[in-house]
PDB file of C-alpha atoms in Angstrom:
ATOM      1  CA  MET A 898       4.589  19.255 -13.465  1.00 45.00           C
ATOM      2  CA  ALA A 899       7.166  16.788 -12.112  1.00 56.00           C
ATOM      3  CA  THR A 900      10.501  18.053 -10.839  1.00 72.00           C
ATOM      4  CA  ARG A 901      13.688  16.671 -12.317  1.00 75.00           C
ATOM      5  CA  PHE A 902      14.039  14.372  -9.300  1.00 74.00           C
ATOM      6  CA  ASP A 903      10.420  13.159  -9.575  1.00 79.00           C
ATOM      7  CA  SER A 904      10.878  12.560 -13.299  1.00 86.00           C
ATOM      8  CA  LEU A 905      13.993  10.473 -12.672  1.00 88.00           C
ATOM      9  CA  LYS A 906      12.211   8.495  -9.974  1.00 85.00           C
ATOM     10  CA  ILE A 907       9.304   7.687 -12.297  1.00 88.00           C
ATOM     11  CA  ARG A 908      11.705   6.507 -14.989  1.00 92.00           C
ATOM     12  CA  LEU A 909      13.668   4.343 -12.549  1.00 91.00           C
ATOM     13  CA  MET A 910      10.508   2.824 -11.047  1.00 90.00           C
ATOM     14  CA  THR A 911       9.215   1.971 -14.501  1.00 93.00           C
ATOM     15  CA  VAL A 912      12.441   0.148 -15.324  1.00 94.00           C
ATOM     16  CA  GLU A 913      12.258  -1.709 -12.011  1.00 89.00           C
ATOM     17  CA  LYS A 914       8.666  -2.726 -12.749  1.00 90.00           C
ATOM     18  CA  LEU A 915       9.745  -3.905 -16.194  1.00 94.00           C
ATOM     19  CA  ARG A 916      12.510  -6.002 -14.616  1.00 91.00           C
ATOM     20  CA  LEU A 917      10.057  -7.583 -12.206  1.00 85.00           C
ATOM     21  CA  ILE A 918       7.528  -8.435 -14.904  1.00 90.00           C
ATOM     22  CA  LYS A 919      10.300  -9.676 -17.218  1.00 91.00           C
ATOM     23  CA  LYS A 920      10.660 -12.658 -14.842  1.00 86.00           C
ATOM     24  CA  SER A 921       7.296 -13.921 -16.078  1.00 86.00           C
ATOM     25  CA  TYR A 922       7.302 -12.833 -19.732  1.00 93.00           C
ATOM     26  CA  SER A 923       9.623 -13.069 -22.714  1.00 95.00           C
ATOM     27  CA  TYR A 924      10.902 -10.005 -24.557  1.00 96.00           C
ATOM     28  CA  SER A 925       8.731 -10.891 -27.538  1.00 96.00           C
ATOM     29  CA  GLU A 926       5.619 -11.005 -25.330  1.00 96.00           C
ATOM     30  CA  LEU A 927       6.515  -7.692 -23.716  1.00 96.00           C
ATOM     31  CA  ALA A 928       7.233  -6.087 -27.073  1.00 97.00           C
ATOM     32  CA  LYS A 929       3.876  -7.206 -28.418  1.00 96.00           C
ATOM     33  CA  HIS A 930       2.028  -5.781 -25.434  1.00 95.00           C
ATOM     34  CA  THR A 931       3.942  -2.525 -24.983  1.00 95.00           C
ATOM     35  CA  GLY A 932       4.582  -1.676 -28.631  1.00 95.00           C
ATOM     36  CA  LEU A 933       8.284  -1.142 -27.922  1.00 96.00           C
ATOM     37  CA  PRO A 934      11.015  -3.068 -29.788  1.00 96.00           C
ATOM     38  CA  GLU A 935      12.595  -6.015 -28.009  1.00 96.00           C
ATOM     39  CA  ALA A 936      16.036  -4.413 -28.285  1.00 96.00           C
ATOM     40  CA  VAL A 937      14.812  -1.247 -26.534  1.00 97.00           C
ATOM     41  CA  LEU A 938      13.169  -3.223 -23.739  1.00 97.00           C
ATOM     42  CA  CYS A 939      16.357  -5.226 -23.323  1.00 96.00           C
ATOM     43  CA  ARG A 940      18.407  -2.042 -22.938  1.00 96.00           C
ATOM     44  CA  TYR A 941      15.965  -0.781 -20.306  1.00 96.00           C
ATOM     45  CA  VAL A 942      16.172  -4.031 -18.345  1.00 95.00           C
ATOM     46  CA  LYS A 943      19.977  -4.112 -18.481  1.00 94.00           C
ATOM     47  CA  GLY A 944      20.187  -0.470 -17.416  1.00 92.00           C
ATOM     48  CA  SER A 945      21.992   0.660 -20.555  1.00 93.00           C
ATOM     49  CA  VAL A 946      19.499   3.465 -21.057  1.00 95.00           C
ATOM     50  CA  LEU A 947      16.498   4.993 -19.289  1.00 95.00           C
ATOM     51  CA  PRO A 948      13.179   5.742 -21.009  1.00 96.00           C
ATOM     52  CA  SER A 949      12.101   9.371 -21.225  1.00 95.00           C
ATOM     53  CA  GLU A 950       9.431  10.430 -18.732  1.00 92.00           C
ATOM     54  CA  GLU A 951       6.768  10.331 -21.452  1.00 94.00           C
ATOM     55  CA  THR A 952       7.799   6.856 -22.586  1.00 96.00           C
ATOM     56  CA  ALA A 953       8.059   5.684 -18.965  1.00 95.00           C
ATOM     57  CA  LEU A 954       4.485   6.722 -18.206  1.00 93.00           C
ATOM     58  CA  LYS A 955       3.168   4.952 -21.313  1.00 95.00           C
ATOM     59  CA  LEU A 956       5.235   1.868 -20.516  1.00 96.00           C
ATOM     60  CA  TRP A 957       4.003   1.864 -16.924  1.00 93.00           C
ATOM     61  CA  LYS A 958       0.385   1.926 -18.097  1.00 93.00           C
ATOM     62  CA  ALA A 959       1.013  -0.940 -20.522  1.00 95.00           C
ATOM     63  CA  LEU A 960       2.711  -3.020 -17.836  1.00 94.00           C
ATOM     64  CA  GLU A 961      -0.167  -2.365 -15.420  1.00 90.00           C
ATOM     65  CA  GLU A 962      -2.583  -3.708 -18.021  1.00 91.00           C
ATOM     66  CA  LEU A 963      -0.395  -6.764 -18.477  1.00 91.00           C
ATOM     67  CA  GLU A 964       0.051  -7.575 -14.794  1.00 87.00           C
ATOM     68  CA  SER A 965      -1.725  -5.259 -12.368  1.00 87.00           C
ATOM     69  CA  LEU A 966      -1.200  -5.230  -8.622  1.00 89.00           C
ATOM     70  CA  SER A 967      -4.763  -6.449  -8.173  1.00 90.00           C
ATOM     71  CA  SER A 968      -4.176  -9.533 -10.328  1.00 88.00           C
ATOM     72  CA  LEU A 969      -0.901 -10.321  -8.559  1.00 85.00           C
ATOM     73  CA  VAL A 970      -2.553 -10.158  -5.140  1.00 89.00           C
ATOM     74  CA  ARG A 971      -5.585 -12.227  -6.161  1.00 88.00           C
ATOM     75  CA  LYS A 972      -3.330 -15.004  -7.431  1.00 85.00           C
ATOM     76  CA  ARG A 973      -1.687 -15.348  -4.026  1.00 86.00           C
ATOM     77  CA  ILE A 974      -4.524 -15.047  -1.505  1.00 88.00           C
ATOM     78  CA  ARG A 975      -6.019 -18.189  -0.013  1.00 86.00           C
ATOM     79  CA  PHE A 976      -9.417 -18.722   1.611  1.00 82.00           C
ATOM     80  CA  THR A 977      -9.554 -20.925   4.710  1.00 79.00           C
ATOM     81  CA  PRO A 978     -12.450 -23.379   5.240  1.00 76.00           C
ATOM     82  CA  ASP A 979     -13.858 -21.229   8.071  1.00 72.00           C
ATOM     83  CA  GLY A 980     -14.183 -18.115   5.920  1.00 70.00           C
ATOM     84  CA  TYR A 981     -10.938 -16.293   6.716  1.00 78.00           C
ATOM     85  CA  ILE A 982      -8.384 -14.964   4.255  1.00 84.00           C
ATOM     86  CA  ASP A 983      -4.751 -16.040   4.357  1.00 86.00           C
ATOM     87  CA  ILE A 984      -2.630 -13.246   2.886  1.00 87.00           C
ATOM     88  CA  THR A 985       0.770 -14.432   4.104  1.00 87.00           C
ATOM     89  CA  GLY A 986       1.581 -15.361   0.514  1.00 86.00           C
ATOM     90  CA  VAL A 987       1.220 -11.668  -0.276  1.00 87.00           C
ATOM     91  CA  ILE A 988       2.702  -9.687   2.592  1.00 86.00           C
ATOM     92  CA  TYR A 989       5.788 -11.910   2.895  1.00 86.00           C
ATOM     93  CA  ASP A 990       6.529 -11.967  -0.835  1.00 86.00           C
ATOM     94  CA  PRO A 991       9.189  -9.342  -1.706  1.00 87.00           C
ATOM     95  CA  TYR A 992       8.055  -9.422  -5.350  1.00 82.00           C
ATOM     96  CA  ILE A 993       4.536  -8.335  -4.346  1.00 85.00           C
ATOM     97  CA  LEU A 994       5.818  -5.788  -1.840  1.00 91.00           C
ATOM     98  CA  VAL A 995       8.006  -4.079  -4.436  1.00 88.00           C
ATOM     99  CA  HIS A 996       5.108  -3.956  -6.896  1.00 87.00           C
ATOM    100  CA  THR A 997       2.885  -2.521  -4.171  1.00 93.00           C
ATOM    101  CA  ALA A 998       5.357   0.169  -3.158  1.00 93.00           C
ATOM    102  CA  GLN A 999       5.735   1.275  -6.788  1.00 90.00           C
ATOM    103  CA  HIS A1000       1.949   1.309  -7.202  1.00 91.00           C
ATOM    104  CA  VAL A1001       1.528   3.486  -4.092  1.00 94.00           C
ATOM    105  CA  CYS A1002       4.256   5.867  -5.193  1.00 90.00           C
ATOM    106  CA  MET A1003       2.601   6.395  -8.579  1.00 88.00           C
ATOM    107  CA  ARG A1004      -0.954   6.641  -7.200  1.00 90.00           C
ATOM    108  CA  PHE A1005      -0.038   9.277  -4.637  1.00 92.00           C
ATOM    109  CA  ALA A1006       2.401  11.202  -6.839  1.00 84.00           C
ATOM    110  CA  GLY A1007       2.049  14.912  -6.204  1.00 84.00           C
ATOM    111  CA  LYS A1008       0.975  14.482  -2.583  1.00 91.00           C
ATOM    112  CA  ARG A1009       3.205  15.985   0.074  1.00 93.00           C
ATOM    113  CA  ILE A1010       3.966  12.820   2.008  1.00 96.00           C
ATOM    114  CA  ASN A1011       6.804  12.845   4.524  1.00 96.00           C
ATOM    115  CA  LYS A1012       5.581  10.139   6.934  1.00 98.00           C
ATOM    116  CA  VAL A1013       4.131   6.667   6.383  1.00 98.00           C
ATOM    117  CA  MET A1014       2.046   5.298   9.244  1.00 98.00           C
ATOM    118  CA  THR A1015       0.753   1.812  10.023  1.00 97.00           C
ATOM    119  CA  ALA A1016      -0.474  -0.306  12.930  1.00 95.00           C
ATOM    120  CA  ALA A1017       1.580  -3.154  14.378  1.00 91.00           C
ATOM    121  CA  ILE A1018       2.169  -5.833  13.436  1.00 86.00           C
ATOM    122  CA  ASP A1019       0.854  -7.230  10.169  1.00 85.00           C
ATOM    123  CA  GLY A1020       1.046  -3.933   8.297  1.00 89.00           C
ATOM    124  CA  ILE A1021       4.749  -3.412   9.040  1.00 93.00           C
ATOM    125  CA  PRO A1022       6.350  -5.328   6.120  1.00 92.00           C
ATOM    126  CA  LEU A1023       4.214  -3.508   3.554  1.00 94.00           C
ATOM    127  CA  ALA A1024       4.484  -0.081   5.189  1.00 96.00           C
ATOM    128  CA  SER A1025       8.266  -0.446   5.554  1.00 96.00           C
ATOM    129  CA  ILE A1026       8.888  -0.953   1.853  1.00 95.00           C
ATOM    130  CA  VAL A1027       6.409   1.805   0.949  1.00 96.00           C
ATOM    131  CA  ALA A1028       8.258   4.191   3.267  1.00 97.00           C
ATOM    132  CA  THR A1029      11.598   3.105   1.777  1.00 95.00           C
ATOM    133  CA  THR A1030      10.339   3.700  -1.768  1.00 92.00           C
ATOM    134  CA  LEU A1031       8.947   7.118  -0.837  1.00 92.00           C
ATOM    135  CA  GLU A1032      12.159   7.816   1.122  1.00 93.00           C
ATOM    136  CA  VAL A1033      10.301   8.955   4.252  1.00 96.00           C
ATOM    137  CA  PRO A1034      10.249   7.807   7.906  1.00 97.00           C
ATOM    138  CA  LEU A1035       7.894   5.068   9.099  1.00 98.00           C
ATOM    139  CA  VAL A1036       5.658   5.569  12.141  1.00 98.00           C
ATOM    140  CA  ILE A1037       4.281   2.411  13.777  1.00 97.00           C
ATOM    141  CA  ALA A1038       1.274   2.638  16.083  1.00 97.00           C
ATOM    142  CA  LYS A1039       1.732  -0.073  18.716  1.00 96.00           C
ATOM    143  CA  ARG A1040      -0.480  -1.640  21.350  1.00 93.00           C
ATOM    144  CA  ASN A1041       2.205  -1.098  24.003  1.00 93.00           C
ATOM    145  CA  LYS A1042       4.231   1.935  24.974  1.00 92.00           C
ATOM    146  CA  ASP A1043       7.900   1.908  23.993  1.00 89.00           C
ATOM    147  CA  VAL A1044      10.312   1.857  26.904  1.00 89.00           C
ATOM    148  CA  GLY A1045      12.295   5.086  27.103  1.00 88.00           C
ATOM    149  CA  VAL A1046       9.639   7.284  25.504  1.00 91.00           C
ATOM    150  CA  ARG A1047       7.842   9.608  27.903  1.00 90.00           C
ATOM    151  CA  ASP A1048       5.085  11.265  25.925  1.00 95.00           C
ATOM    152  CA  PHE A1049       2.617   9.467  23.704  1.00 96.00           C
ATOM    153  CA  LEU A1050      -0.444  10.108  21.645  1.00 97.00           C
ATOM    154  CA  GLU A1051      -3.001   7.355  22.109  1.00 96.00           C
ATOM    155  CA  GLU A1052      -6.303   6.266  20.628  1.00 96.00           C
ATOM    156  CA  SER A1053      -8.653   3.575  21.942  1.00 94.00           C
ATOM    157  CA  TYR A1054     -11.162   1.694  19.845  1.00 90.00           C
ATOM    158  CA  PRO A1055     -13.458  -1.336  20.265  1.00 86.00           C
ATOM    159  CA  SER A1056     -12.143  -4.668  19.058  1.00 78.00           C
ATOM    160  CA  GLU A1057     -14.273  -7.361  17.435  1.00 67.00           C
ATOM    161  CA  SER A1058     -15.584  -8.055  20.919  1.00 62.00           C
ATOM    162  CA  PRO A1059     -17.684  -5.020  22.043  1.00 63.00           C
ATOM    163  CA  ALA A1060     -16.591  -5.536  25.651  1.00 68.00           C
ATOM    164  CA  GLU A1061     -12.887  -5.052  24.869  1.00 84.00           C
ATOM    165  CA  LEU A1062     -11.036  -1.845  24.082  1.00 89.00           C
ATOM    166  CA  ARG A1063      -7.712  -1.740  22.300  1.00 91.00           C
ATOM    167  CA  THR A1064      -5.335   1.190  22.401  1.00 95.00           C
ATOM    168  CA  LEU A1065      -2.725   2.306  19.883  1.00 96.00           C
ATOM    169  CA  TYR A1066       0.231   4.449  20.909  1.00 97.00           C
ATOM    170  CA  ILE A1067       2.738   6.556  18.997  1.00 97.00           C
ATOM    171  CA  PRO A1068       5.486   8.765  20.448  1.00 96.00           C
ATOM    172  CA  ARG A1069       4.149  12.310  20.595  1.00 94.00           C
ATOM    173  CA  LYS A1070       7.031  13.649  18.518  1.00 94.00           C
ATOM    174  CA  ALA A1071       6.763  10.939  15.835  1.00 97.00           C
ATOM    175  CA  ILE A1072       4.346  13.073  13.803  1.00 98.00           C
ATOM    176  CA  ARG A1073       4.585  16.858  13.665  1.00 97.00           C
ATOM    177  CA  PRO A1074       1.846  19.340  12.755  1.00 97.00           C
ATOM    178  CA  THR A1075       3.740  20.141   9.552  1.00 97.00           C
ATOM    179  CA  ASP A1076       3.773  16.500   8.389  1.00 98.00           C
ATOM    180  CA  GLY A1077       1.823  14.991   5.511  1.00 97.00           C
ATOM    181  CA  VAL A1078       0.914  11.405   6.427  1.00 97.00           C
ATOM    182  CA  LEU A1079       0.048   8.374   4.306  1.00 98.00           C
ATOM    183  CA  ILE A1080      -1.625   5.537   6.225  1.00 97.00           C
ATOM    184  CA  VAL A1081      -0.795   2.051   4.934  1.00 97.00           C
ATOM    185  CA  ASP A1082      -2.404  -1.227   6.002  1.00 94.00           C
ATOM    186  CA  ASP A1083      -2.425  -4.774   4.682  1.00 92.00           C
ATOM    187  CA  ILE A1084      -6.125  -5.606   5.098  1.00 91.00           C
ATOM    188  CA  VAL A1085      -9.208  -3.772   6.352  1.00 92.00           C
ATOM    189  CA  ARG A1086     -12.336  -5.533   7.540  1.00 89.00           C
ATOM    190  CA  THR A1087     -14.271  -3.252   9.876  1.00 89.00           C
ATOM    191  CA  GLY A1088     -12.327  -0.010   9.525  1.00 92.00           C
ATOM    192  CA  LYS A1089     -11.851   0.310  13.297  1.00 92.00           C
ATOM    193  CA  THR A1090      -8.063   0.242  13.167  1.00 93.00           C
ATOM    194  CA  LEU A1091      -7.981   2.671  10.230  1.00 94.00           C
ATOM    195  CA  LYS A1092     -10.296   5.029  12.091  1.00 93.00           C
ATOM    196  CA  ALA A1093      -7.979   4.913  15.115  1.00 95.00           C
ATOM    197  CA  LEU A1094      -4.988   5.716  12.901  1.00 96.00           C
ATOM    198  CA  THR A1095      -6.755   8.683  11.298  1.00 95.00           C
ATOM    199  CA  ASN A1096      -7.637   9.951  14.780  1.00 96.00           C
ATOM    200  CA  LEU A1097      -3.978   9.758  15.794  1.00 97.00           C
ATOM    201  CA  VAL A1098      -3.052  11.865  12.774  1.00 97.00           C
ATOM    202  CA  ARG A1099      -5.738  14.354  13.781  1.00 95.00           C
ATOM    203  CA  LYS A1100      -4.473  14.445  17.375  1.00 97.00           C
ATOM    204  CA  ALA A1101      -0.982  15.173  16.059  1.00 97.00           C
ATOM    205  CA  ARG A1102      -2.566  18.038  14.046  1.00 97.00           C
ATOM    206  CA  ALA A1103      -0.851  16.735  10.937  1.00 97.00           C
ATOM    207  CA  LYS A1104      -2.386  16.438   7.475  1.00 95.00           C
ATOM    208  CA  LEU A1105      -3.667  13.091   6.250  1.00 95.00           C
ATOM    209  CA  GLU A1106      -2.665  12.841   2.592  1.00 95.00           C
ATOM    210  CA  GLY A1107      -4.296   9.490   1.889  1.00 95.00           C
ATOM    211  CA  ILE A1108      -4.914   5.872   2.843  1.00 96.00           C
ATOM    212  CA  PHE A1109      -3.689   2.758   1.067  1.00 97.00           C
ATOM    213  CA  THR A1110      -4.764  -0.768   1.919  1.00 95.00           C
ATOM    214  CA  LEU A1111      -3.746  -3.849  -0.001  1.00 93.00           C
ATOM    215  CA  MET A1112      -7.059  -5.613   0.546  1.00 92.00           C
ATOM    216  CA  ALA A1113     -10.523  -4.776   1.865  1.00 93.00           C
ATOM    217  CA  ILE A1114     -13.540  -6.867   2.782  1.00 90.00           C
ATOM    218  CA  GLY A1115     -16.581  -5.169   1.260  1.00 90.00           C
ATOM    219  CA  ASP A1116     -16.983  -1.411   1.510  1.00 87.00           C
ATOM    220  CA  GLU A1117     -19.012  -0.915   4.699  1.00 87.00           C
ATOM    221  CA  TRP A1118     -15.765  -0.001   6.485  1.00 90.00           C
ATOM    222  CA  LYS A1119     -15.589   3.248   4.495  1.00 86.00           C
ATOM    223  CA  ARG A1120     -18.623   4.519   6.372  1.00 84.00           C
ATOM    224  CA  ARG A1121     -16.844   3.982   9.691  1.00 84.00           C
ATOM    225  CA  VAL A1122     -13.584   5.562   8.561  1.00 86.00           C
ATOM    226  CA  ASN A1123     -15.510   8.501   7.072  1.00 79.00           C
ATOM    227  CA  VAL A1124     -12.657  10.536   5.599  1.00 76.00           C
ATOM    228  CA  ASP A1125     -12.504  12.854   2.629  1.00 79.00           C
ATOM    229  CA  TRP A1126      -8.939  11.967   1.702  1.00 80.00           C
ATOM    230  CA  PRO A1127      -7.972   9.679  -1.178  1.00 87.00           C
ATOM    231  CA  ILE A1128      -8.399   5.992  -0.336  1.00 91.00           C
ATOM    232  CA  GLU A1129      -6.687   3.452  -2.583  1.00 94.00           C
ATOM    233  CA  VAL A1130      -7.538  -0.259  -2.315  1.00 94.00           C
ATOM    234  CA  ALA A1131      -5.741  -2.844  -4.459  1.00 93.00           C
ATOM    235  CA  VAL A1132      -8.256  -5.687  -4.047  1.00 93.00           C
ATOM    236  CA  VAL A1133     -11.828  -5.679  -2.719  1.00 92.00           C
ATOM    237  CA  ILE A1134     -13.278  -9.020  -1.614  1.00 89.00           C
ATOM    238  CA  ASP A1135     -17.064  -9.186  -1.614  1.00 84.00           C
ATOM    239  CA  GLU A1136     -18.438 -10.233   1.790  1.00 72.00           C
ATOM    240  CA  ARG A1137     -20.866 -12.618   0.078  1.00 67.00           C
ATOM    241  CA  GLU A1138     -17.888 -14.442  -1.427  1.00 63.00           C
ATOM    242  CA  LEU A1139     -16.488 -15.033   2.051  1.00 61.00           C
ATOM    243  CA  ARG A1140     -19.838 -16.241   3.385  1.00 60.00           C
ATOM    244  CA  ARG A1141     -20.170 -18.700   0.523  1.00 58.00           C
ATOM    245  CA  ARG A1142     -16.774 -20.163   1.389  1.00 53.00           C
ATOM    246  CA  GLU A1143     -17.721 -20.765   5.021  1.00 49.00           C
ATOM    247  CA  PHE A1144     -19.832 -23.772   4.078  1.00 40.00           C
TER     248      PHE A1144
END
């Protein structure tokens, strides 16, 4: 059962989602899809009144069906001629980031999350807004040690080249054993970086509450990560689709 604070947060997030989607749809279109009168939707958007928690949850579901995070992301990704994915149109779009943060907050509702963790550098914009929405600190695993910090936790992992090792560092006190951690990343291909992040959480003796990634290439990476915690992926790109685009 949601606390009074959680209930208020759900209601406010639903109104914010409605405001975002209102930029692309008319009140008549929204009324037709949600089943709510135009006048009521207008009052929600203007902030004159908040929906009840029950109405907010129903409205959220209807809005997700109208414009899901997955559909928003797919509209903005681009495939390069050599088979790579350009997601700059996603991770640098505040509209998408706000949608994503709301999605994460709803998906992991009920989890005891008090730290959001990501790897530098591409995951930072997304993880920052997720941490802001959840109102928790952000922990960034970097490839270099911060000046002025003495003690670190570190984890090495093989890069795409088998002969090269990369190492991620976080200040030892950044994550405590009592923390519940949500790992956030923009895109996962091999799962090597995610595995390193989960190992850092383990070394900190904290609890991993879940993993969220905006996009994933195939699902073979799940075998490498090999965790029992909830994993949420907004968009999965089939590897065969990428191979077809290479030619």
